[in-house]
Amino acid sequence: MEFLLLLVLVGVVFLLLLLLAKRQHTYWARNGVTQLNPELFYGDLRDMLSGQVPIGSAFVNFYNTFKQKNLRFGGIYWAFTPMFVPVDVQLIKAILVKDFAYFQDRGTYHHENDVLSQNLFRIGGEPWRTLRQKLSPTFTSSRMRMMFETMQQKIQQLEPILDRCIQEGRINVTDVSACLTTDVIGSCAFGIECNALQDPDCQLRQQGRRISIPMPLKQWVENTIPRKLLGYTGFKAFPGQEGFFRKLVLDTMAYREKNSVYRKDFMHLLLQLRNKGVLTDDGNFSREQSHKGILTDDEIIAQCFIFFTAGFDTSSSTMAFAMRELALQPDLQARVREEVLQVFSKYGGNITYEGTKELLLTGRVIAETLRKYPVLPNIPRICTKDYKIPDSNVVLRKGTQIQLPVWGLHMDPDYYPDPHKFDPERFSEAAKATRPEFAYFPFGEGPRICIGARFAQLEAKLGLAALLRRGKFSVLPHAPTTLTFKPSMVLLHATEDIQLKVEQA
Ligand code: HEM
């Protein structure tokens, strides 16, 4: 009898939960937003959550579905979490810029007990605003000019590696680019010579590989369990990483202070902010009584970590995608090489900071690469106070999650005819003028735009120039004709490493 009662009770609870789940999947319909056909547990993301398609592709499909219905926006469910997907470029502009005050956070997990999660990408509200104000001066064009020398020294180390690849007749551009960007960001953010190009198994490269591992379950947990609760369970946004980065940053800072080492890199600027509270264009970072430091050790650790994480993978994938497209179009490749050689010869065989501005076609190749392969294919936001969508009766409630479908817009034939064609001329001044604003935003837009965008573009230009100056690249026989992407990754990653044939140019 008791057992029967228990069974009935379990059945009733199960039924109630089922009804609740069903009701949750009507959230958008009840709020006047068109929705799709969510399934129990998965919502609209069965293929993504079961590891079959990348997040980016799922949102390209949502964008296309809503656009085909002539909608300005739509609603989907990430398991049980409602997510808003804007389609209209004016609405996207409002979210990113005009009405930024309602959407200044990403809603990504961060907690005071989890040092690495306290980084600029993840935190929100006033702490984000204050931190961004402190860090922005470290990314201005004059600081990029200062760092240029450090970046260039690393990129020059590509030469012997390229020579070896030329001898072997093939190059793994995914791997070489990842080692190169690890060396650049390792040197610029941490001031260390990790030499991943010579030793692809060096510690920082290994750490980079661990960060790139897909984590669908972790993401689901972060998206579903309330942040405050999760923080007290000891959950870590980047498990097993803190010890390594803490030691790296604290050791480097201590060494520099003890030996008065001046290097032209982020670490120097962060040390100035910690010790003096202001940036000066010199080697001075000693503690001054008159100024108060404005960054703590933990804040520096978290920011160095995000510069590394956000900096190495994004730039290396962009370079690898660009090289593949150039290998597929030998005429375009020859034109880019000609531009590179001209600039090298104009500046005495060594590109200067000014010289990089003359690499116009190379810049367009990078822009077109980021259109076709935006490494962050969706940009997350969260609504921080109730927001009435202009020219509609829909109100987005505080706490609503939003995904801006960058890749969907970038592949929209209304903005980019024949969107699968790789054509850098889409980024000539004349062509750009024909498109609406916000049909292109690989680095995001508005006050939360990627802080490292200048750094990334400079690095990609120098990297491509170094490869194309000496090497001539083409596709290997039997290479796959289309690229596929790793499922369950937030960043766009090719499933297979990109390998090319290379000979002396
Ligand atoms: C091709 C390379 C890169 C791409 C495509 C890229 C893309 C992005 C995107 C789309 C965002 C979100 C913007 C938004 O929400 O509006 C972002 C944020 C960010 N990126 Fe990048 N990024 C790249 C390289 C870098 C590099 C090299 C660094 C650091 C050295 C960096 C550091 C950051 C940081 C710290 C944020 C958070 C900014 C904030 O919330 O205030 N990124 N990036």
mmCIF file with all atom_site columns, C-alpha atoms in Angstrom, residues 147-152 154 182-192 256 263-270 304 307 455 459:
data_model
loop_
_atom_site.group_PDB
_atom_site.id
_atom_site.type_symbol
_atom_site.label_atom_id
_atom_site.label_alt_id
_atom_site.label_comp_id
_atom_site.label_asym_id
_atom_site.label_entity_id
_atom_site.label_seq_id
_atom_site.pdbx_PDB_ins_code
_atom_site.Cartn_x
_atom_site.Cartn_y
_atom_site.Cartn_z
_atom_site.occupancy
_atom_site.B_iso_or_equiv
_atom_site.pdbx_formal_charge
_atom_site.auth_seq_id
_atom_site.auth_comp_id
_atom_site.auth_asym_id
_atom_site.auth_atom_id
_atom_site.pdbx_PDB_model_num
ATOM 1  C CA . MET A 1 147 ? 54.030 46.671 -28.359 1.00 0.00 ? 147 MET A CA 1
ATOM 2  C CA . PHE A 1 148 ? 54.641 46.335 -32.079 1.00 0.00 ? 148 PHE A CA 1
ATOM 3  C CA . GLU A 1 149 ? 58.351 45.636 -31.580 1.00 0.00 ? 149 GLU A CA 1
ATOM 4  C CA . THR A 1 150 ? 57.651 42.777 -29.126 1.00 0.00 ? 150 THR A CA 1
ATOM 5  C CA . MET A 1 151 ? 55.026 41.325 -31.464 1.00 0.00 ? 151 MET A CA 1
ATOM 6  C CA . GLN A 1 152 ? 57.318 41.585 -34.478 1.00 0.00 ? 152 GLN A CA 1
ATOM 7  C CA . LYS A 1 154 ? 57.965 36.841 -32.149 1.00 0.00 ? 154 LYS A CA 1
ATOM 8  C CA . THR A 1 182 ? 50.685 31.629 -28.220 1.00 0.00 ? 182 THR A CA 1
ATOM 9  C CA . ASP A 1 183 ? 54.195 33.073 -28.513 1.00 0.00 ? 183 ASP A CA 1
ATOM 10 C CA . VAL A 1 184 ? 52.881 36.558 -29.305 1.00 0.00 ? 184 VAL A CA 1
ATOM 11 C CA . ILE A 1 185 ? 50.322 36.687 -26.505 1.00 0.00 ? 185 ILE A CA 1
ATOM 12 C CA . GLY A 1 186 ? 52.688 34.883 -24.099 1.00 0.00 ? 186 GLY A CA 1
ATOM 13 C CA . SER A 1 187 ? 55.266 37.552 -24.753 1.00 0.00 ? 187 SER A CA 1
ATOM 14 C CA . CYS A 1 188 ? 52.877 40.525 -24.807 1.00 0.00 ? 188 CYS A CA 1
ATOM 15 C CA . ALA A 1 189 ? 50.635 39.509 -21.898 1.00 0.00 ? 189 ALA A CA 1
ATOM 16 C CA . PHE A 1 190 ? 53.012 37.620 -19.617 1.00 0.00 ? 190 PHE A CA 1
ATOM 17 C CA . GLY A 1 191 ? 56.373 38.759 -20.873 1.00 0.00 ? 191 GLY A CA 1
ATOM 18 C CA . ILE A 1 192 ? 57.586 35.203 -21.231 1.00 0.00 ? 192 ILE A CA 1
ATOM 19 C CA . ARG A 1 256 ? 60.448 42.419 -12.913 1.00 0.00 ? 256 ARG A CA 1
ATOM 20 C CA . ARG A 1 263 ? 59.560 45.246 -21.505 1.00 0.00 ? 263 ARG A CA 1
ATOM 21 C CA . LYS A 1 264 ? 57.190 46.799 -23.971 1.00 0.00 ? 264 LYS A CA 1
ATOM 22 C CA . ASP A 1 265 ? 54.141 44.679 -23.195 1.00 0.00 ? 265 ASP A CA 1
ATOM 23 C CA . PHE A 1 266 ? 50.785 44.508 -21.369 1.00 0.00 ? 266 PHE A CA 1
ATOM 24 C CA . MET A 1 267 ? 52.425 43.194 -18.218 1.00 0.00 ? 267 MET A CA 1
ATOM 25 C CA . HIS A 1 268 ? 54.446 46.384 -17.928 1.00 0.00 ? 268 HIS A CA 1
ATOM 26 C CA . LEU A 1 269 ? 51.300 48.491 -18.331 1.00 0.00 ? 269 LEU A CA 1
ATOM 27 C CA . LEU A 1 270 ? 49.412 46.367 -15.801 1.00 0.00 ? 270 LEU A CA 1
ATOM 28 C CA . CYS A 1 304 ? 46.172 38.242 -18.205 1.00 0.00 ? 304 CYS A CA 1
ATOM 29 C CA . PHE A 1 307 ? 43.997 38.240 -22.819 1.00 0.00 ? 307 PHE A CA 1
ATOM 30 C CA . PHE A 1 455 ? 45.933 43.990 -31.402 1.00 0.00 ? 455 PHE A CA 1
ATOM 31 C CA . GLU A 1 459 ? 48.910 40.386 -35.352 1.00 0.00 ? 459 GLU A CA 1
#
